[in-house]
CSV table of C-alpha atoms in Angstrom, one decimal:
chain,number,residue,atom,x,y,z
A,1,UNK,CA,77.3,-24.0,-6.6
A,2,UNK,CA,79.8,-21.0,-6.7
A,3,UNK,CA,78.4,-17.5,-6.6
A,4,UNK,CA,79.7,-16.7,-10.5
A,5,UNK,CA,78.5,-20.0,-12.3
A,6,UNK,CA,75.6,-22.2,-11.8
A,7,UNK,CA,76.4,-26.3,-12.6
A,8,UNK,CA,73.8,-28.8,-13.3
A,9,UNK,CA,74.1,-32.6,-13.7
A,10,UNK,CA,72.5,-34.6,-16.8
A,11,UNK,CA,72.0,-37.9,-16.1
A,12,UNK,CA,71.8,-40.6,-18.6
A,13,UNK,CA,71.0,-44.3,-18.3
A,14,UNK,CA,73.0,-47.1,-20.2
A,15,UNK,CA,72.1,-50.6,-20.1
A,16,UNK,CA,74.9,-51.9,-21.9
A,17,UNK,CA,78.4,-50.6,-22.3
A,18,UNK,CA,81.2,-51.9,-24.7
A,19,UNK,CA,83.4,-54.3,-23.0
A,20,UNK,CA,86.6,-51.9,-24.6
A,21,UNK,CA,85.2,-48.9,-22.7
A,22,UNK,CA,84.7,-51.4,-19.5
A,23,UNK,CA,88.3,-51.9,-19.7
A,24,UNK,CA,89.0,-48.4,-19.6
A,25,UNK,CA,86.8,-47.8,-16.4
A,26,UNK,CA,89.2,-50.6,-15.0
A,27,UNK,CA,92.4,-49.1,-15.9
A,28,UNK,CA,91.1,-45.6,-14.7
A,29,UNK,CA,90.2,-47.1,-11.3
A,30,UNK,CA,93.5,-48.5,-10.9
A,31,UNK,CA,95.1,-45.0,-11.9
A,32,UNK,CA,93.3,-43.8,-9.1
A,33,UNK,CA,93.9,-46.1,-6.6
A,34,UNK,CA,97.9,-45.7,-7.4
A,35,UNK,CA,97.7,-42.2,-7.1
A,36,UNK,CA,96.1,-42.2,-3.7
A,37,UNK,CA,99.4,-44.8,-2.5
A,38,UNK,CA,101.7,-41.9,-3.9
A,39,UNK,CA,100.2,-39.3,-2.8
A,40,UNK,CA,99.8,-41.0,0.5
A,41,UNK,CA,103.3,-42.3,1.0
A,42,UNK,CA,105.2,-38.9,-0.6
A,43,UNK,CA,102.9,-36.7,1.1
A,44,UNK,CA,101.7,-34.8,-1.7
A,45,UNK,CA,98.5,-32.3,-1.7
A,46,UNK,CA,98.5,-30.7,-5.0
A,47,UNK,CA,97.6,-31.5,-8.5
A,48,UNK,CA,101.4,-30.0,-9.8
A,49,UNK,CA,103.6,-32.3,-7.6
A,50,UNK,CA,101.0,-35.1,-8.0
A,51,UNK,CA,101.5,-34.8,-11.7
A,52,UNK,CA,105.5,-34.2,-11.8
A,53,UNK,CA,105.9,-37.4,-8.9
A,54,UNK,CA,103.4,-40.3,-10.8
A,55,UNK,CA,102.5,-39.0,-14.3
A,56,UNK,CA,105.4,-40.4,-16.1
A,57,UNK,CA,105.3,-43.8,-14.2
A,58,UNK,CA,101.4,-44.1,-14.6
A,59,UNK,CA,101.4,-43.2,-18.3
A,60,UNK,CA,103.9,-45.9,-19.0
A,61,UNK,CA,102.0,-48.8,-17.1
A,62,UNK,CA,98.5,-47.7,-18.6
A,63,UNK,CA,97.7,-47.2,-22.3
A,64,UNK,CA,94.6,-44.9,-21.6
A,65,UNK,CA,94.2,-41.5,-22.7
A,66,UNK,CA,96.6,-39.2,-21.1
A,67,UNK,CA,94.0,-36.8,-20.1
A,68,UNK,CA,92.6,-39.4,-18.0
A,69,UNK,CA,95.6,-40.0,-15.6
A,70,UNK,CA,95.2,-35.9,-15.1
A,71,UNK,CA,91.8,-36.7,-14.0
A,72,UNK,CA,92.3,-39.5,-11.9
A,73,UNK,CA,94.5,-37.7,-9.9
A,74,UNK,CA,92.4,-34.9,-9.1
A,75,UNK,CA,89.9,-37.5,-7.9
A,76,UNK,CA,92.7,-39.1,-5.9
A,77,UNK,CA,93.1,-36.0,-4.3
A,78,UNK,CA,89.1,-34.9,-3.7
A,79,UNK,CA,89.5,-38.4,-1.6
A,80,UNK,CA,92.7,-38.1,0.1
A,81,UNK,CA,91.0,-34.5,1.2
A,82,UNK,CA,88.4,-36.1,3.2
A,83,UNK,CA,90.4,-39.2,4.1
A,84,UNK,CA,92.9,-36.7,6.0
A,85,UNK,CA,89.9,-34.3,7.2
A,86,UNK,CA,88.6,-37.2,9.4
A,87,UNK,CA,92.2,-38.1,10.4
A,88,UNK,CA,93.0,-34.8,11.8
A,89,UNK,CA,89.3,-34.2,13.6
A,90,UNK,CA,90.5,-37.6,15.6
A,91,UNK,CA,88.3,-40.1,14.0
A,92,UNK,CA,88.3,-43.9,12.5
A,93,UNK,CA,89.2,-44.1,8.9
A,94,UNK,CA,90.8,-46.4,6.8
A,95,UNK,CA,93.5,-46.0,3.9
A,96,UNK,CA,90.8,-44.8,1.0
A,97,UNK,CA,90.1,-47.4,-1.9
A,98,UNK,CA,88.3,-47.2,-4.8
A,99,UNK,CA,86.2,-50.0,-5.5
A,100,UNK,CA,83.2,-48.8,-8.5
A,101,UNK,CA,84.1,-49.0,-11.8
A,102,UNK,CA,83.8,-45.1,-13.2
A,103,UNK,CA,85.7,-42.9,-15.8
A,104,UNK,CA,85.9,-39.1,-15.1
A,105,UNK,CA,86.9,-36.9,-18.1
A,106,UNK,CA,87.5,-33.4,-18.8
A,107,UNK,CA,85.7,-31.0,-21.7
A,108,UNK,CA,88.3,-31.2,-23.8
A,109,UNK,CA,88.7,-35.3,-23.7
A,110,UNK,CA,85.1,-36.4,-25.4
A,111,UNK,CA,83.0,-35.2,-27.8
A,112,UNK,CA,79.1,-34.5,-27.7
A,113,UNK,CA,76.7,-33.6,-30.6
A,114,UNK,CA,73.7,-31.4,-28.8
A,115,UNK,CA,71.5,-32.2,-31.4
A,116,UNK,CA,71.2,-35.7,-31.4
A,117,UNK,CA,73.0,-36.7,-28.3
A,118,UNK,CA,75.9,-38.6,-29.9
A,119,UNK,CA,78.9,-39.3,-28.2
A,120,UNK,CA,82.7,-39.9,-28.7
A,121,UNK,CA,84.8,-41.1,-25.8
A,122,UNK,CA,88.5,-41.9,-26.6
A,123,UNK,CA,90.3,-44.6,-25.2
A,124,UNK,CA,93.6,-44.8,-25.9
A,125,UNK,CA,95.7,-42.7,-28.7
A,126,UNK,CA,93.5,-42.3,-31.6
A,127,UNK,CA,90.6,-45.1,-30.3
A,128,UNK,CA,87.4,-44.4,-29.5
A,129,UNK,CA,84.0,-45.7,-28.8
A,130,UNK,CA,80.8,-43.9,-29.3
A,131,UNK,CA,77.7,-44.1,-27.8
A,132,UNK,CA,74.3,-42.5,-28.5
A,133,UNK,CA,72.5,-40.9,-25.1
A,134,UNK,CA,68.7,-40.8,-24.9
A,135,UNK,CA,68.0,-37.5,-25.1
A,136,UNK,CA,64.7,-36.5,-23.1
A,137,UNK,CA,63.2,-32.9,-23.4
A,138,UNK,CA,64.9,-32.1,-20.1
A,139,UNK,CA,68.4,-32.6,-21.2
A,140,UNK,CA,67.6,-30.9,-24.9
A,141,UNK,CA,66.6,-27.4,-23.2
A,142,UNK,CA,70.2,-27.0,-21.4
A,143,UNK,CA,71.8,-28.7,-24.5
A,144,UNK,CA,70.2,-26.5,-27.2
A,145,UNK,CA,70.9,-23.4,-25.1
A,146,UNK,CA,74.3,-22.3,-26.3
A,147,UNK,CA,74.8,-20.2,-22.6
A,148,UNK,CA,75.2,-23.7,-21.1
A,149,UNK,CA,78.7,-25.0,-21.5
A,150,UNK,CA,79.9,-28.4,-21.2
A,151,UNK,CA,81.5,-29.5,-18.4
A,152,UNK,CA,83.1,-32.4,-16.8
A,153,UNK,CA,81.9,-36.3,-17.8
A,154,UNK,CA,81.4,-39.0,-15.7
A,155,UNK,CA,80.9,-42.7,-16.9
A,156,UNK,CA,79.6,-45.9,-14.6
A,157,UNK,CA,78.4,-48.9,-15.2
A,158,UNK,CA,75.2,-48.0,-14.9
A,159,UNK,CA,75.2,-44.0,-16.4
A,160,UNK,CA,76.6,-41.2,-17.9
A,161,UNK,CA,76.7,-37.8,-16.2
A,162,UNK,CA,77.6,-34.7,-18.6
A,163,UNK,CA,78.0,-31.4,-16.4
A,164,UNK,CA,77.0,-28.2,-17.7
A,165,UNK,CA,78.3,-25.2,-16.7
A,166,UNK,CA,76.6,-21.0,-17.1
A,167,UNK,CA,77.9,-18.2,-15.9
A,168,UNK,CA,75.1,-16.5,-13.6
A,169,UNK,CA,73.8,-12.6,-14.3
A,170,UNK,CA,74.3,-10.7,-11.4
A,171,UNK,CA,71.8,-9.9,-8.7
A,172,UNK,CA,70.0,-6.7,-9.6
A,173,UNK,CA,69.2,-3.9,-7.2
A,174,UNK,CA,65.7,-5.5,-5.2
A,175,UNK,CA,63.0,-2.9,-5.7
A,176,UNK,CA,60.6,-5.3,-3.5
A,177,UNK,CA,61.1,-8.2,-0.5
A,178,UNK,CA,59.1,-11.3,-0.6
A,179,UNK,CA,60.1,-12.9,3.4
A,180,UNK,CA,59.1,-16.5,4.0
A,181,UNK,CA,58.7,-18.5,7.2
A,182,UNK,CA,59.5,-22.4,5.7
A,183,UNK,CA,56.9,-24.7,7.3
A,184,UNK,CA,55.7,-28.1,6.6
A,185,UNK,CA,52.8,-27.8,5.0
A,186,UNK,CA,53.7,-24.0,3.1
A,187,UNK,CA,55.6,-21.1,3.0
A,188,UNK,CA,54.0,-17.9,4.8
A,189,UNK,CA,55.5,-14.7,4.6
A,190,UNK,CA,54.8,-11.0,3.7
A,191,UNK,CA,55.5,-9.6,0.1
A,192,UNK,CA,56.3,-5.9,0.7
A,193,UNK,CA,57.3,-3.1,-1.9
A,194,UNK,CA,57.4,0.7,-1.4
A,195,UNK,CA,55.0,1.6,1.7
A,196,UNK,CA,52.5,-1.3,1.0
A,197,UNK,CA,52.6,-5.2,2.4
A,198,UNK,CA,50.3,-7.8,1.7
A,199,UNK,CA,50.0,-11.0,3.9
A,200,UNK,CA,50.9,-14.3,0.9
A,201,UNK,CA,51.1,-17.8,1.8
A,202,UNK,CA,53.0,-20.6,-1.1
A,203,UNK,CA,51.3,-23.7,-0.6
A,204,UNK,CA,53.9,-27.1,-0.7
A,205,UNK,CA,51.4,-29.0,-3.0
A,206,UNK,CA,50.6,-31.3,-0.4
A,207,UNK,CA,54.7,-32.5,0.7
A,208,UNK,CA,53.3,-33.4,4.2
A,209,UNK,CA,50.2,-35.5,3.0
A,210,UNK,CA,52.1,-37.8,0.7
A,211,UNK,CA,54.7,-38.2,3.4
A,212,UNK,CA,52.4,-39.5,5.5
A,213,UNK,CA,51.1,-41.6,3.0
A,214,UNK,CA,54.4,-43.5,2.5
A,215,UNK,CA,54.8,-43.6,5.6
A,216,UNK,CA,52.0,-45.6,6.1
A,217,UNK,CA,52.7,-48.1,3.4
A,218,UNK,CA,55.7,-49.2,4.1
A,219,UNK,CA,54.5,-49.2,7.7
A,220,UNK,CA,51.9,-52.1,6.1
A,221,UNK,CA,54.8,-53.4,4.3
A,222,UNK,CA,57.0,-54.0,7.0
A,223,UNK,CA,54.3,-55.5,9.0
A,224,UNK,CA,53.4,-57.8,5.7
A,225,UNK,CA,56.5,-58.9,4.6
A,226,UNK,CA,58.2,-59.7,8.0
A,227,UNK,CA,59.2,-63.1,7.1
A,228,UNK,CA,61.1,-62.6,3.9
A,229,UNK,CA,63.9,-59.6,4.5
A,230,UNK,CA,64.9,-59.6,0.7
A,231,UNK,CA,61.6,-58.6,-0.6
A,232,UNK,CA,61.1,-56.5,2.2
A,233,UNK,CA,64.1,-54.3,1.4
A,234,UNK,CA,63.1,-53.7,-2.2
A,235,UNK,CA,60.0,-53.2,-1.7
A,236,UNK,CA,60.5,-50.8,0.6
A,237,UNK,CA,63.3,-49.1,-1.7
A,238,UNK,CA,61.0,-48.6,-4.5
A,239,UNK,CA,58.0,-47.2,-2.3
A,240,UNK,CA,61.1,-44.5,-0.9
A,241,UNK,CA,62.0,-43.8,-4.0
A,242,UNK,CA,58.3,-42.9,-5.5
A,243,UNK,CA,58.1,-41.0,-2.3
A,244,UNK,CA,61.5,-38.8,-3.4
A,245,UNK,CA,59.9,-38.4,-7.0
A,246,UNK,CA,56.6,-37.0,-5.7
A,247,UNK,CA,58.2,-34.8,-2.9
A,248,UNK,CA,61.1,-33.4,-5.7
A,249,UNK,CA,58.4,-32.5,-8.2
A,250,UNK,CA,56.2,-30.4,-6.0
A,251,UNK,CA,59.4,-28.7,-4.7
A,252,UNK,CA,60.7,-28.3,-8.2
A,253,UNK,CA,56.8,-26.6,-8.7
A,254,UNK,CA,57.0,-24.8,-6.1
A,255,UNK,CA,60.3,-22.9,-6.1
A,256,UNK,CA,59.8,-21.9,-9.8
A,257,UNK,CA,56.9,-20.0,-9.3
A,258,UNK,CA,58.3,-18.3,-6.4
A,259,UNK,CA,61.7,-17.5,-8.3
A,260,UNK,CA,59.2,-16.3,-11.9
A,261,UNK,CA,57.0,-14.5,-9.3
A,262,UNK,CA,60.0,-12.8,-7.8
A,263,UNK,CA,61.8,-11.7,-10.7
A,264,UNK,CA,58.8,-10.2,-12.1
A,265,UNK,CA,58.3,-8.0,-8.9
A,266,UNK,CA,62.1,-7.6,-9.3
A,267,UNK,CA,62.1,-8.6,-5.4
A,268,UNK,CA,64.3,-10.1,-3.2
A,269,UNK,CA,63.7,-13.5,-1.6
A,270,UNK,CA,64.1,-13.4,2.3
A,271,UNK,CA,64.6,-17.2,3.4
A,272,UNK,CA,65.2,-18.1,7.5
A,273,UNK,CA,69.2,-19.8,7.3
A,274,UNK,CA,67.4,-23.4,9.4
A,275,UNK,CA,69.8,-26.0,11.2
A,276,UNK,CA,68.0,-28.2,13.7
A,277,UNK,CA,70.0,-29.3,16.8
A,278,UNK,CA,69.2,-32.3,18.5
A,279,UNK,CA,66.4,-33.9,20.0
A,280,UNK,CA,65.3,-31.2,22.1
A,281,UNK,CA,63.3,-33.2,24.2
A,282,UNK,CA,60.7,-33.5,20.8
A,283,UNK,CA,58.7,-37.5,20.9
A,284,UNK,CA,59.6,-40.2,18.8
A,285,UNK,CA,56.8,-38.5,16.4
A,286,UNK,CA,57.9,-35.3,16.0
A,287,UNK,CA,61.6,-36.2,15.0
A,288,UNK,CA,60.8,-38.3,12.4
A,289,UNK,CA,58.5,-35.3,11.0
A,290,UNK,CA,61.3,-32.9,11.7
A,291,UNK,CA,63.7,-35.5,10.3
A,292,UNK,CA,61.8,-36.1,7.2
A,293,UNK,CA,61.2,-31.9,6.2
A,294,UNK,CA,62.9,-31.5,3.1
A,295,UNK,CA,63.2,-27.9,4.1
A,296,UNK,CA,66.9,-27.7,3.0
A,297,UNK,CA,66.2,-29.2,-0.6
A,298,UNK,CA,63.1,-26.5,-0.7
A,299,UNK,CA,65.5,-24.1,0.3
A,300,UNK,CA,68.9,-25.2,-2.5
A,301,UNK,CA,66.2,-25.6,-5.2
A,302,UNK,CA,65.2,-21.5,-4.4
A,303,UNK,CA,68.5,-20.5,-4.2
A,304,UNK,CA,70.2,-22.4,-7.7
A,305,UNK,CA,67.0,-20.7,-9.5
A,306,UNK,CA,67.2,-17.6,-7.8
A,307,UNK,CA,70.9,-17.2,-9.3
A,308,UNK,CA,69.9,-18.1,-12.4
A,309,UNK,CA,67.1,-15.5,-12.6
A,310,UNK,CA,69.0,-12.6,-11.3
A,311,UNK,CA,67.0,-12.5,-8.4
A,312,UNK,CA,68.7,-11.9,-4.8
A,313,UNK,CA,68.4,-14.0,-2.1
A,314,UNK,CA,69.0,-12.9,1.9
A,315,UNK,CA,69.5,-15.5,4.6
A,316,UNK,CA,68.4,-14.2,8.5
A,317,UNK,CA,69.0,-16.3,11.8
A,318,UNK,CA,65.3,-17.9,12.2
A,319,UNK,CA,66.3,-17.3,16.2
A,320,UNK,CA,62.6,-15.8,18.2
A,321,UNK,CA,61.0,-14.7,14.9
A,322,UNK,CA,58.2,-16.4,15.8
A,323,UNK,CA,58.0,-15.0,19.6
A,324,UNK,CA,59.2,-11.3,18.9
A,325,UNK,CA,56.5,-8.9,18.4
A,326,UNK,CA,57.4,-7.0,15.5
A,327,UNK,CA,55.5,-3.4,16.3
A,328,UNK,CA,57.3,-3.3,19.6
A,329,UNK,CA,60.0,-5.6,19.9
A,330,UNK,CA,58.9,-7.2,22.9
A,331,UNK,CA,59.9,-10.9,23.0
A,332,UNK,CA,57.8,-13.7,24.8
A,333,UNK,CA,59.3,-16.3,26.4
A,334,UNK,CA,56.9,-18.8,27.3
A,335,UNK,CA,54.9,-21.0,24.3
A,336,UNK,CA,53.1,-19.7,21.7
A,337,UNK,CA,50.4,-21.5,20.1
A,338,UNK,CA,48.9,-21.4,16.4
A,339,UNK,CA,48.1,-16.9,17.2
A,340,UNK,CA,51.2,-14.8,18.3
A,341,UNK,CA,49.6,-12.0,21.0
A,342,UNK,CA,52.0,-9.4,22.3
A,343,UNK,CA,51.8,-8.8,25.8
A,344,UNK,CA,52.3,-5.2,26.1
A,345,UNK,CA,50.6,-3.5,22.9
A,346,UNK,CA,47.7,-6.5,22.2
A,347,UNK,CA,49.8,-6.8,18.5
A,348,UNK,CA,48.3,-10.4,17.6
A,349,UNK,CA,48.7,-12.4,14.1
A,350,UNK,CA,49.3,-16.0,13.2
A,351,UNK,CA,52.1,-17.6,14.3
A,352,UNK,CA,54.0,-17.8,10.9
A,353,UNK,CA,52.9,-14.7,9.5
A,354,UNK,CA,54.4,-13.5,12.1
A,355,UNK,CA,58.2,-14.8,12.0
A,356,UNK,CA,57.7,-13.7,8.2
A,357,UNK,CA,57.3,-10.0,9.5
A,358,UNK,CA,60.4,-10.5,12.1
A,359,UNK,CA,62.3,-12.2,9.2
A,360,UNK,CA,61.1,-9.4,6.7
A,361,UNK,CA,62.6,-6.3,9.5
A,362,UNK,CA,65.7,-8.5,9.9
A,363,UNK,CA,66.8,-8.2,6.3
A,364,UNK,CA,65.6,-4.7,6.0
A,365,UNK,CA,68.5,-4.0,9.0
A,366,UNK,CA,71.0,-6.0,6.8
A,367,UNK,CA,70.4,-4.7,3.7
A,368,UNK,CA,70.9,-1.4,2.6
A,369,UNK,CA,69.5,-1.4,-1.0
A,370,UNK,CA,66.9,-3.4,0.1
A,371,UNK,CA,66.1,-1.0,3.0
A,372,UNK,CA,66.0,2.3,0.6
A,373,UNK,CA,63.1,0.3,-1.8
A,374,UNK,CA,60.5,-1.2,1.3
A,375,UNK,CA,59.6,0.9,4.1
A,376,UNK,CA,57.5,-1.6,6.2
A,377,UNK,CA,55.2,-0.7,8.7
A,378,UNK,CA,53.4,-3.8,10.7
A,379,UNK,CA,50.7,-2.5,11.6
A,380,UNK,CA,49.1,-2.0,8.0
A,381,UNK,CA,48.7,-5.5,8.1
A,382,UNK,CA,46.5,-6.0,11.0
A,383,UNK,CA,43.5,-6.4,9.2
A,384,UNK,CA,45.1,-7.8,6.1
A,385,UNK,CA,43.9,-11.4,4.7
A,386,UNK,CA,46.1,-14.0,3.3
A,387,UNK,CA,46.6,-14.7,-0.2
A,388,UNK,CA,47.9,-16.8,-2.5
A,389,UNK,CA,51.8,-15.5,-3.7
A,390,UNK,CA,51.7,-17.1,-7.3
A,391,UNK,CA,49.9,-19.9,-9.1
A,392,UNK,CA,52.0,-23.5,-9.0
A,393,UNK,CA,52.5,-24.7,-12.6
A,394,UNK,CA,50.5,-27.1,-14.3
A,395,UNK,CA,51.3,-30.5,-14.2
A,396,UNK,CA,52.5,-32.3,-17.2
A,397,UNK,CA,49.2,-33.7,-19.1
A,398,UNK,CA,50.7,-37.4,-18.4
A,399,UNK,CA,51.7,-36.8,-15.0
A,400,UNK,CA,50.1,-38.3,-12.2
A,401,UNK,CA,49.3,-35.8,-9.5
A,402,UNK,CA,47.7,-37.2,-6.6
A,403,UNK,CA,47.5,-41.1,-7.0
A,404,UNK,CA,46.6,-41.5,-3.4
A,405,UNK,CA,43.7,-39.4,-3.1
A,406,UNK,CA,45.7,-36.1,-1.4
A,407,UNK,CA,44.7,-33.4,-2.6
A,408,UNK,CA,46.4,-30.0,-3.4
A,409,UNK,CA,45.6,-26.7,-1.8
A,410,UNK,CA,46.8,-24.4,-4.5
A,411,UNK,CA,45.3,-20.9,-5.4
A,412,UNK,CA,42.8,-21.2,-1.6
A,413,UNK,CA,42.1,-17.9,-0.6
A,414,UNK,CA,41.6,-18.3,3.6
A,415,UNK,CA,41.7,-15.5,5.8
A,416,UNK,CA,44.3,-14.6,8.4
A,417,UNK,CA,44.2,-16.5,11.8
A,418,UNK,CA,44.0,-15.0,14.8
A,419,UNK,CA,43.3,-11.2,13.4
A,420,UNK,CA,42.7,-8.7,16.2
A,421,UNK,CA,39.4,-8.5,16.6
């Protein structure tokens, strides 16, 4: 997503296209394919010389819609950029060849009513075929918004894909700072504004309990259905992909009340910028756990909202924010367990909370508006108890949270660990 418009991807299934419009996915492949041995063989690397080098030859052989062979050769050369990419970094790659049947088409080639989802793709001059797409309430609230413009369309086999485009407001001048420490099971932090903090925690709706819960049946699966592969593998697919669907939905949950919370505060969201390196000496255990964090989709599903709210978001290096003592500075460099206890002025706190404060002081240094609206002090919140940041939302009446008996631990009020006593 670039910084000045946000894009989102409305997916519809088809269970049957028209053989004409079939035949047009093949002729577009083959457009593509073409393009890539011209490009390839003439050395060409931009839409321009693509165009004056092949378009007259390719419009000729094909009798598709001319706006197609534009497209296919800016999809020619999205794959020769990654085809070359892994020739010049020195590794194995083969000539690129497209193999799926697919149509990509501009705005201005098809037609969509919003209203009632019908659409009109041409084919070749003045032929068309149309096509009426389910429309679910989903897609209706970006297509009935007239800020949401229509962008590129992509057709399969199995799917349409209409992009839509909106221009995002710009970020406005943070009067608060909500910082986070991502973890697996929530996201603890400090929510600070003026002279005053407040110790808040955002519960993941339970991400870590239903992973384990998957993991454990296809565990039993695997161990059930040793003897016939092919069931296995589906089996196992469709218990992954109820996995995704749970996990996406709390996320989704979870990251909309923290963007609606934020904007109302008018506060910036502080987020750690996390990349995991390596094993690290971790067991078998913990790298699967690690492996298996959807910490980075928490963290895109913040940001994409966050633009579209207005609301500013501030990556820090995550590097000792958890070992730095954040009245003093002092860093420790041995383990710290579940409590954080400075050595040198007896500063002690959770673990997490902790990092949040470090995280919270690190922005604060690298922001300047955000520095002249929060003037934290740490040490207000060493008797402070945790609470919740926002309220999830409800689930759809239909929906069905919790089908394996884990349970939610949204809106519990618990108090801090490891307060100095």
């Amino acid at each position: 997503m670039s910084p000045a418009a946000a894009v989102r991807s409305l997916s519809f299934p088809v269970a049957d296209l028209p053989r004409p419009l079939l035949g047009v996915l093949a002729e577009f492949r083959q457009v593509v394919n073409k393009s890539i041995r011209i490009a390839l063989r003439e050395d060409l690397r931009s839409r321009f010389r693509l165009t004056r080098a092949a378009y007259a030859v390719l419009s000729a052989e094909h009798s598709i819609h001319r706006h197609y062979i534009v497209s296919a050769f800016e999809v020619a050369l999205a794959v020769l950029k990654v085809y070359r990419r892994r020739v010049r970094k020195g590794k194995r790659a083969n000539v690129p060849y497209v193999k799926q049947l697919f149509l990509k088409a501009e705005n201005t080639s098809y037609w969509l009513d919003r209203e009632t989802g019908r659409l009109r793709i041409p084919m070749r001059g003045t032929e068309g075929v149309q096509l009426m797409l389910p429309l679910s309430d989903w897609h209706r609230s970006f297509l009935s918004d007239s800020s949401w413009g229509l962008g590129t369309l992509t057709v399969t086999s199995e799917r349409i894909i209409v992009t839509v485009r909106k221009d995002v407001p710009a970020p406005c001048v943070p009067q608060a700072a909500v910082a986070l420490d991502t973890n697996e099971d929530s996201l603890d932090g400090v929510e600070a504004a003026g002279t005053e903090a407040r110790l808040v925690t955002v519960p993941l709706g339970g991400v870590r309990e239903v992973q384990a819960t998957h993991f454990r049946r296809r565990r039993r699966l695997a161990k059930k259905k040793c003897g016939d592969r092919r069931v296995l593998r589906g089996l196992l697919a469709r218990e992954g992909q109820r996995e995704r669907h749970r996990v996406t939905q709390r996320l989704h949950r979870v990251s909309k009340g923290l963007v609606e919370t934020a904007k109302t505060m008018k506060a910036a969201v502080v987020l750690e910028n996390l990349t995991l390196h390596g094993a690290g000496g971790r067991s078998r255990r913990m790298n699967r756990r690690l492996s298996s964090w959807p910490r980075r989709e928490l963290h895109r599903q913040i940001e994409y909202k966050a633009a579209l709210a207005g609301v500013p978001v501030i990556k820090v290096n995550p590097a000792w924010t958890s070992k730095t003592c954040p009245v003093c500075g002092v860093r420790r460099r041995d383990r710290v367990g579940q409590d954080f206890v400075c050595l040198l002025c007896d500063w002690e706190m959770d673990r997490q909370h902790n990092a949040a404060c470090n995280i919270l002081q690190s922005a604060l240094a690298s922001n300047e508006a955000l520095a002249r609206a929060v003037r934290f002090r740490p040490g207000a919140l060493r008797h402070d108890v945790v609470s919740p940041l926002c309220d999830l939302p409800a689930l759809p009446a239909s929906a069905r949270d919790e089908p394996s008996g884990a349970e939610s631990a949204v809106g519990c009020h618990r108090p801090m660990k490891g307060q100095n006593r």
